[in-house]
Amino acid sequence: MSVEKIKVLIIDDSAVVRQTLSTIIEEEKDIEVINTAPNPIIGMKKIEIKKPDVIVLDIEMPQMDGLTFLRKLMSENPIPTIICSSKTEKGGQNALTAMELGAVDIVQKPKVGTKEFLQESRIRICDVIRAAARSKTTVRRRTSSPVGVGGKVAPKLTADAILSKSNRPLSIDTTEKIVAVGASTGGTEALRVFLEMMPLNSPGIIIVQHMPEHFTKSFAERLNGLCKIEVKEAENNDVVYPGRALIAPGNRHLLLKRQGARYYVETKDGPLVCRHKPSVDVLFRSAARYSGPNTVGVIMTGMGDDGARGMLEMKEAGAYNIAQDEASCVVFGMPNEAIKRGGVDQVLSLEKIAAEVIRKTND
């Protein structure tokens, strides 16, 4: 039985970017580019002719910038929109503003480079398009399992590629609590809500949010200005302590480590795990090993199953785990997979997660 394809409109003033994105997308069996436009004004006319399921939008364009267009689109004719932005500081700030206006996710503009870079860009871009098509801003589609390059299933590595699984977690000689959080599509807003509720004396928090390289720094800085606690992009050997949240840098895995009673993080290069870098599964496995029963795990909105295996490993190591409920998720993929695998102790709405985390870490 044939599957109805996800229809994509690309709006970008660069002909090279439009062509590169079209080539990447057209190699997928379940996605098609129905049109492209060099600016939002032409894009709006093409939307009227044939409504796309997903829009891939640049921000800095002549005649009408992407933010102005997005604000108008979301107030009049909401369509799931992905921001395709440059890695500049300005690009990062504008991309986060776009997320606040209703964009579903961010991808970094693809550049001609090594085969590995282009392969990872293709996986990221196409998976984000699939997630946007299933998000609550539009009617959910029934599609086949995600496919990779040329319609073939892309390799999907487990956390074993970064950190081997241990059947014997390290002995715990501290009672200090750690909160490990994983999120993807819709997670930027979910994390803002969660972190704004955390008090100054909250336990140390380590976070993986699927986001491209260079954008996580701007994201962390913005949250740091909104929250009572300190929020920063994680750097190698950063100490995890109460009142601090560390967010995995884009394109680097984040691992929790411990030396005696002191927790710290390692940022590590490596292959995509569960189709992502950073990967929630990698973070959760490291938490299972190094903080075990001192861990409270949280899995939030996002497509796919990254984090589901790792959350079960944390539970088996004695952690207490929370999943965001379907009603408050943009995409209920990751929490649902964790629930189905048996790794979740409590399912809560987004607004109730912080209070439960505080309650459990004060036990």
CSV table of C-alpha atoms in Angstrom, one decimal:
chain,number,residue,atom,x,y,z
A,1,MET,CA,0.0,0.0,0.0
A,2,SER,CA,1.4,3.4,-1.0
A,3,VAL,CA,2.0,6.0,1.7
A,4,GLU,CA,0.9,9.6,1.2
A,5,LYS,CA,4.1,11.7,1.1
A,6,ILE,CA,4.8,14.6,3.4
A,7,LYS,CA,4.6,17.7,1.2
A,8,VAL,CA,7.3,20.3,1.9
A,9,LEU,CA,7.7,23.9,0.8
A,10,ILE,CA,11.2,25.5,1.0
A,11,ILE,CA,11.5,29.2,1.5
A,12,ASP,CA,15.1,30.5,1.2
A,13,ASP,CA,16.7,33.3,-0.7
A,14,SER,CA,19.7,31.1,-1.6
A,15,ALA,CA,19.3,29.0,-4.7
A,16,VAL,CA,22.1,26.7,-3.6
A,17,VAL,CA,20.4,26.0,-0.3
A,18,ARG,CA,17.0,25.4,-2.0
A,19,GLN,CA,18.7,23.0,-4.4
A,20,THR,CA,20.7,21.2,-1.6
A,21,LEU,CA,17.6,20.8,0.6
A,22,SER,CA,15.5,19.6,-2.3
A,23,THR,CA,18.2,17.0,-3.2
A,24,ILE,CA,18.4,15.7,0.4
A,25,ILE,CA,14.6,15.5,0.8
A,26,GLU,CA,13.8,14.0,-2.6
A,27,GLU,CA,15.9,10.9,-1.8
A,28,GLU,CA,13.4,9.9,0.8
A,29,LYS,CA,10.4,7.7,-0.1
A,30,ASP,CA,8.0,9.4,2.3
A,31,ILE,CA,8.8,13.1,1.7
A,32,GLU,CA,8.6,15.3,-1.4
A,33,VAL,CA,9.3,19.0,-2.1
A,34,ILE,CA,6.2,20.4,-3.8
A,35,ASN,CA,7.7,23.8,-4.3
A,36,THR,CA,10.4,26.3,-3.4
A,37,ALA,CA,10.4,30.1,-3.0
A,38,PRO,CA,13.1,32.7,-2.8
A,39,ASN,CA,11.2,34.9,-0.3
A,40,PRO,CA,8.1,34.7,1.9
A,41,ILE,CA,6.0,36.9,-0.4
A,42,ILE,CA,6.3,34.4,-3.2
A,43,GLY,CA,6.0,31.6,-0.6
A,44,MET,CA,2.6,32.9,0.6
A,45,LYS,CA,1.3,32.8,-3.0
A,46,LYS,CA,2.5,29.2,-3.4
A,47,ILE,CA,0.8,28.2,-0.1
A,48,GLU,CA,-2.5,29.4,-1.5
A,49,ILE,CA,-2.1,27.2,-4.5
A,50,LYS,CA,-1.1,24.0,-2.7
A,51,LYS,CA,-1.0,23.9,1.1
A,52,PRO,CA,2.2,22.1,2.3
A,53,ASP,CA,2.3,19.8,5.3
A,54,VAL,CA,5.6,21.4,6.4
A,55,ILE,CA,7.5,24.6,5.6
A,56,VAL,CA,11.3,24.8,5.8
A,57,LEU,CA,12.0,28.5,6.4
A,58,ASP,CA,15.1,30.7,6.3
A,59,ILE,CA,15.1,33.8,8.6
A,60,GLU,CA,17.3,36.4,6.9
A,61,MET,CA,15.7,37.2,3.6
A,62,PRO,CA,15.0,40.3,1.4
A,63,GLN,CA,11.5,41.9,1.1
A,64,MET,CA,10.1,40.1,4.1
A,65,ASP,CA,12.2,38.4,6.8
A,66,GLY,CA,11.4,35.0,8.1
A,67,LEU,CA,10.2,36.1,11.6
A,68,THR,CA,7.7,38.5,10.1
A,69,PHE,CA,6.4,35.8,7.8
A,70,LEU,CA,6.2,33.3,10.7
A,71,ARG,CA,4.3,35.6,13.0
A,72,LYS,CA,1.8,36.2,10.2
A,73,LEU,CA,1.5,32.5,9.3
A,74,MET,CA,1.0,31.3,12.8
A,75,SER,CA,-1.7,33.9,13.5
A,76,GLU,CA,-3.6,33.3,10.3
A,77,ASN,CA,-2.9,29.9,8.8
A,78,PRO,CA,-0.7,27.7,11.1
A,79,ILE,CA,1.5,25.2,9.2
A,80,PRO,CA,4.3,23.3,11.0
A,81,THR,CA,7.5,25.2,10.2
A,82,ILE,CA,11.1,24.3,10.6
A,83,ILE,CA,13.7,27.0,10.8
A,84,CYS,CA,16.8,26.4,8.6
A,85,SER,CA,19.3,28.9,9.9
A,86,SER,CA,23.0,29.7,9.8
A,87,LYS,CA,25.3,28.9,12.8
A,88,THR,CA,26.1,32.6,13.4
A,89,GLU,CA,25.3,34.1,16.8
A,90,LYS,CA,22.6,36.3,15.2
A,91,GLY,CA,21.2,33.2,13.4
A,92,GLY,CA,21.0,31.4,16.7
A,93,GLN,CA,19.2,34.1,18.5
A,94,ASN,CA,16.7,34.6,15.6
A,95,ALA,CA,16.1,30.9,15.4
A,96,LEU,CA,15.2,30.8,19.1
A,97,THR,CA,12.8,33.8,18.6
A,98,ALA,CA,11.2,31.8,15.8
A,99,MET,CA,10.7,28.9,18.1
A,100,GLU,CA,8.9,31.2,20.5
A,101,LEU,CA,6.7,32.3,17.6
A,102,GLY,CA,5.6,28.7,17.0
A,103,ALA,CA,8.3,27.1,14.8
A,104,VAL,CA,8.6,23.4,15.5
A,105,ASP,CA,12.3,22.9,15.3
A,106,ILE,CA,15.7,24.1,14.0
A,107,VAL,CA,18.1,22.6,11.5
A,108,GLN,CA,21.4,24.0,10.5
A,109,LYS,CA,21.9,25.0,6.9
A,110,PRO,CA,23.6,22.1,5.1
A,111,LYS,CA,26.9,22.8,3.5
A,112,VAL,CA,28.9,20.9,1.0
A,113,GLY,CA,31.5,18.9,3.0
A,114,THR,CA,32.5,15.5,3.9
A,115,LYS,CA,30.3,12.5,3.2
A,116,GLU,CA,29.8,11.9,6.9
A,117,PHE,CA,28.6,15.5,7.5
A,118,LEU,CA,26.2,15.4,4.6
A,119,GLN,CA,24.8,12.0,5.8
A,120,GLU,CA,24.2,13.3,9.3
A,121,SER,CA,22.6,16.5,7.9
A,122,ARG,CA,20.3,14.4,5.8
A,123,ILE,CA,19.2,12.2,8.7
A,124,ARG,CA,18.6,15.3,11.0
A,125,ILE,CA,16.7,17.3,8.4
A,126,CYS,CA,14.4,14.5,7.2
A,127,ASP,CA,13.7,13.3,10.7
A,128,VAL,CA,12.8,16.8,11.8
A,129,ILE,CA,10.4,17.1,8.8
A,130,ARG,CA,8.7,13.8,9.8
A,131,ALA,CA,8.4,15.1,13.4
A,132,ALA,CA,6.9,18.4,12.2
A,133,ALA,CA,4.4,16.6,10.0
A,134,ARG,CA,3.2,14.6,13.1
A,135,SER,CA,3.2,17.6,15.5
A,136,LYS,CA,0.0,19.0,16.9
A,137,THR,CA,0.0,22.0,14.7
A,138,THR,CA,-1.4,19.9,11.9
A,139,VAL,CA,-3.4,16.7,11.4
A,140,ARG,CA,-1.3,13.7,12.3
A,141,ARG,CA,-0.3,11.4,9.4
A,142,ARG,CA,0.1,7.7,9.4
A,143,THR,CA,3.4,7.1,7.8
A,144,SER,CA,5.8,4.2,7.6
A,145,SER,CA,8.8,3.9,9.9
A,146,PRO,CA,11.5,6.6,9.2
A,147,VAL,CA,13.7,5.7,6.3
A,148,GLY,CA,17.1,6.8,5.5
A,149,VAL,CA,19.1,7.7,2.4
A,150,GLY,CA,17.6,6.4,-0.8
A,151,GLY,CA,14.6,5.0,1.1
A,152,LYS,CA,16.8,2.5,2.9
A,153,VAL,CA,16.7,2.2,6.7
A,154,ALA,CA,19.6,4.2,8.0
A,155,PRO,CA,22.0,2.6,10.6
A,156,LYS,CA,20.6,3.2,14.1
A,157,LEU,CA,23.3,2.7,16.6
A,158,THR,CA,22.7,2.2,20.3
A,159,ALA,CA,24.5,3.8,23.3
A,160,ASP,CA,27.0,0.9,23.0
A,161,ALA,CA,28.8,3.0,20.4
A,162,ILE,CA,29.8,5.6,23.0
A,163,LEU,CA,29.5,3.9,26.4
A,164,SER,CA,29.3,0.1,27.0
A,165,LYS,CA,26.4,-1.1,29.3
A,166,SER,CA,27.5,-2.2,32.7
A,167,ASN,CA,25.5,-4.7,34.7
A,168,ARG,CA,27.1,-3.5,37.9
A,169,PRO,CA,26.7,0.3,38.4
A,170,LEU,CA,29.4,2.0,40.4
A,171,SER,CA,28.8,1.9,44.2
A,172,ILE,CA,27.2,5.1,45.4
A,173,ASP,CA,29.0,7.0,48.1
A,174,THR,CA,27.0,10.2,48.0
A,175,THR,CA,23.3,11.0,48.5
A,176,GLU,CA,23.4,14.0,46.2
A,177,LYS,CA,20.6,13.9,43.6
A,178,ILE,CA,20.9,14.3,39.9
A,179,VAL,CA,18.1,15.2,37.4
A,180,ALA,CA,18.7,13.8,33.9
A,181,VAL,CA,16.4,15.2,31.1
A,182,GLY,CA,15.9,14.3,27.5
A,183,ALA,CA,13.8,16.2,24.9
A,184,SER,CA,13.4,16.7,21.2
A,185,THR,CA,10.7,18.3,19.0
A,186,GLY,CA,8.8,20.8,21.1
A,187,GLY,CA,11.5,20.5,23.8
A,188,THR,CA,12.8,24.1,23.8
A,189,GLU,CA,9.5,25.4,25.1
A,190,ALA,CA,9.0,22.4,27.5
A,191,LEU,CA,12.4,22.9,29.0
A,192,ARG,CA,11.7,26.6,29.5
A,193,VAL,CA,8.6,25.8,31.4
A,194,PHE,CA,10.3,23.1,33.5
A,195,LEU,CA,13.5,25.1,34.3
A,196,GLU,CA,11.7,28.3,35.1
A,197,MET,CA,9.9,26.4,37.9
A,198,MET,CA,13.1,25.0,39.4
A,199,PRO,CA,14.2,26.8,42.7
A,200,LEU,CA,17.7,28.0,43.4
A,201,ASN,CA,18.4,24.9,45.6
A,202,SER,CA,17.3,22.5,43.0
A,203,PRO,CA,19.5,19.5,42.4
A,204,GLY,CA,22.1,19.5,39.6
A,205,ILE,CA,20.4,19.0,36.1
A,206,ILE,CA,21.9,17.5,33.0
A,207,ILE,CA,20.0,17.9,29.7
A,208,VAL,CA,20.0,16.6,26.2
A,209,GLN,CA,17.8,18.6,23.8
A,210,HIS,CA,18.1,17.6,20.1
A,211,MET,CA,19.5,20.8,18.6
A,212,PRO,CA,22.2,21.6,16.0
A,213,GLU,CA,25.7,22.7,16.8
A,214,HIS,CA,26.1,26.3,17.8
A,215,PHE,CA,22.4,26.8,18.6
A,216,THR,CA,22.6,25.2,22.1
A,217,LYS,CA,24.8,28.0,23.4
A,218,SER,CA,22.2,30.7,22.5
A,219,PHE,CA,19.5,28.5,23.9
A,220,ALA,CA,21.3,28.0,27.2
A,221,GLU,CA,22.1,31.7,27.5
A,222,ARG,CA,18.4,32.7,26.8
A,223,LEU,CA,17.2,30.2,29.5
A,224,ASN,CA,19.9,31.5,31.9
A,225,GLY,CA,18.3,35.0,31.7
A,226,LEU,CA,14.8,33.6,32.4
A,227,CYS,CA,15.5,31.1,35.2
A,228,LYS,CA,16.4,31.4,38.9
A,229,ILE,CA,19.0,28.7,38.4
A,230,GLU,CA,22.2,28.9,36.3
A,231,VAL,CA,21.8,27.4,32.8
A,232,LYS,CA,24.8,26.9,30.5
A,233,GLU,CA,25.9,24.9,27.6
A,234,ALA,CA,28.0,22.1,29.0
A,235,GLU,CA,31.7,22.0,28.6
A,236,ASN,CA,34.0,19.1,29.2
A,237,ASN,CA,34.6,18.6,33.0
A,238,ASP,CA,31.9,21.1,34.1
A,239,VAL,CA,30.9,20.2,37.6
A,240,VAL,CA,27.2,19.3,38.2
A,241,TYR,CA,26.0,21.0,41.4
A,242,PRO,CA,22.7,22.2,42.9
A,243,GLY,CA,21.2,25.2,41.2
A,244,ARG,CA,22.9,24.5,37.9
A,245,ALA,CA,21.6,23.0,34.6
A,246,LEU,CA,24.0,21.9,31.9
A,247,ILE,CA,22.7,21.5,28.3
A,248,ALA,CA,24.5,19.2,25.9
A,249,PRO,CA,26.3,21.1,23.1
A,250,GLY,CA,25.0,20.4,19.7
A,251,ASN,CA,26.9,17.7,17.8
A,252,ARG,CA,28.5,16.3,21.0
A,253,HIS,CA,27.3,13.6,23.3
A,254,LEU,CA,26.9,14.4,27.0
A,255,LEU,CA,27.9,11.9,29.7
A,256,LEU,CA,27.6,12.1,33.5
A,257,LYS,CA,30.7,11.1,35.3
A,258,ARG,CA,31.7,10.9,39.0
A,259,GLN,CA,34.9,11.1,41.0
A,260,GLY,CA,34.3,10.2,44.6
A,261,ALA,CA,31.2,12.3,45.6
A,262,ARG,CA,31.8,14.8,42.9
A,263,TYR,CA,29.6,14.7,39.7
A,264,TYR,CA,30.9,16.2,36.5
A,265,VAL,CA,30.2,15.9,32.7
A,266,GLU,CA,32.1,14.8,29.7
A,267,THR,CA,31.3,16.0,26.2
A,268,LYS,CA,32.3,13.5,23.6
A,269,ASP,CA,32.4,13.2,19.8
A,270,GLY,CA,31.3,10.0,18.1
A,271,PRO,CA,28.6,8.6,15.7
A,272,LEU,CA,24.9,9.3,15.8
A,273,VAL,CA,23.2,7.2,18.5
A,274,CYS,CA,19.6,6.5,17.9
A,275,ARG,CA,19.9,8.9,15.0
A,276,HIS,CA,21.0,11.7,17.2
A,277,LYS,CA,24.1,13.6,18.5
A,278,PRO,CA,23.7,14.4,21.3
A,279,SER,CA,21.7,11.3,22.3
A,280,VAL,CA,19.4,11.0,25.2
A,281,ASP,CA,20.2,7.3,25.5
A,282,VAL,CA,23.9,8.1,26.0
A,283,LEU,CA,23.1,10.6,28.8
A,284,PHE,CA,20.7,8.2,30.5
A,285,ARG,CA,23.0,5.2,30.3
A,286,SER,CA,25.8,7.3,32.0
A,287,ALA,CA,23.3,8.4,34.7
A,288,ALA,CA,22.4,4.8,35.3
A,289,ARG,CA,26.0,3.9,35.8
A,290,TYR,CA,27.3,6.9,37.8
A,291,SER,CA,24.3,8.2,39.8
A,292,GLY,CA,21.9,5.2,39.7
A,293,PRO,CA,19.3,5.5,42.6
A,294,ASN,CA,20.3,9.1,43.1
A,295,THR,CA,18.8,10.0,39.7
A,296,VAL,CA,15.4,11.4,38.7
A,297,GLY,CA,14.9,11.0,35.0
A,298,VAL,CA,12.6,13.1,32.8
A,299,ILE,CA,11.7,12.4,29.2
A,300,MET,CA,9.8,15.0,27.3
A,301,THR,CA,8.2,15.7,24.0
A,302,GLY,CA,9.9,14.4,20.9
A,303,MET,CA,9.6,12.0,18.0
A,304,GLY,CA,11.2,8.6,17.9
A,305,ASP,CA,12.6,6.5,20.7
A,306,ASP,CA,15.8,8.1,21.8
A,307,GLY,CA,16.0,7.8,25.6
A,308,ALA,CA,13.6,4.9,25.9
A,309,ARG,CA,16.3,2.3,26.4
A,310,GLY,CA,18.4,4.5,28.6
A,311,MET,CA,15.4,5.3,30.8
A,312,LEU,CA,14.8,1.6,31.4
A,313,GLU,CA,18.4,1.2,32.3
A,314,MET,CA,18.1,4.1,34.8
A,315,LYS,CA,15.0,2.5,36.4
A,316,GLU,CA,16.9,-0.9,36.6
A,317,ALA,CA,19.7,1.0,38.4
A,318,GLY,CA,17.2,2.4,41.0
A,319,ALA,CA,16.2,5.8,39.4
A,320,TYR,CA,12.8,7.3,39.6
A,321,ASN,CA,11.5,8.3,36.1
A,322,ILE,CA,8.9,10.8,34.8
A,323,ALA,CA,7.4,11.1,31.3
A,324,GLN,CA,5.6,14.0,29.9
A,325,ASP,CA,2.0,13.2,29.1
A,326,GLU,CA,0.5,13.1,25.6
A,327,ALA,CA,-1.8,16.0,26.1
A,328,SER,CA,1.1,18.4,26.8
A,329,CYS,CA,3.5,17.0,24.2
A,330,VAL,CA,4.0,18.5,20.8
A,331,VAL,CA,5.0,14.9,19.7
A,332,PHE,CA,4.3,12.0,22.1
A,333,GLY,CA,7.0,9.7,20.5
A,334,MET,CA,9.8,9.6,23.0
A,335,PRO,CA,7.7,9.6,26.2
A,336,ASN,CA,5.4,6.9,24.8
A,337,GLU,CA,8.3,4.6,23.8
A,338,ALA,CA,9.8,5.0,27.3
A,339,ILE,CA,6.4,4.1,28.9
A,340,LYS,CA,5.9,1.1,26.6
A,341,ARG,CA,9.3,-0.3,27.6
A,342,GLY,CA,8.4,-0.1,31.3
A,343,GLY,CA,11.0,2.6,32.3
A,344,VAL,CA,8.6,5.2,33.6
A,345,ASP,CA,7.2,5.5,37.1
A,346,GLN,CA,5.0,8.5,36.6
A,347,VAL,CA,3.3,10.2,33.7
A,348,LEU,CA,2.6,13.9,34.2
A,349,SER,CA,1.6,17.1,32.4
A,350,LEU,CA,4.4,19.5,31.7
A,351,GLU,CA,3.3,21.9,34.3
A,352,LYS,CA,3.5,19.2,37.1
A,353,ILE,CA,6.9,17.7,36.3
A,354,ALA,CA,9.0,20.3,38.2
A,355,ALA,CA,7.0,19.9,41.4
A,356,GLU,CA,7.3,16.1,41.2
A,357,VAL,CA,11.1,16.3,40.6
A,358,ILE,CA,11.5,18.6,43.6
A,359,ARG,CA,9.4,16.3,45.7
A,360,LYS,CA,11.4,13.2,44.8
A,361,THR,CA,14.8,14.8,45.2
A,362,ASN,CA,13.8,16.0,48.6
A,363,ASP,CA,12.8,12.5,49.8
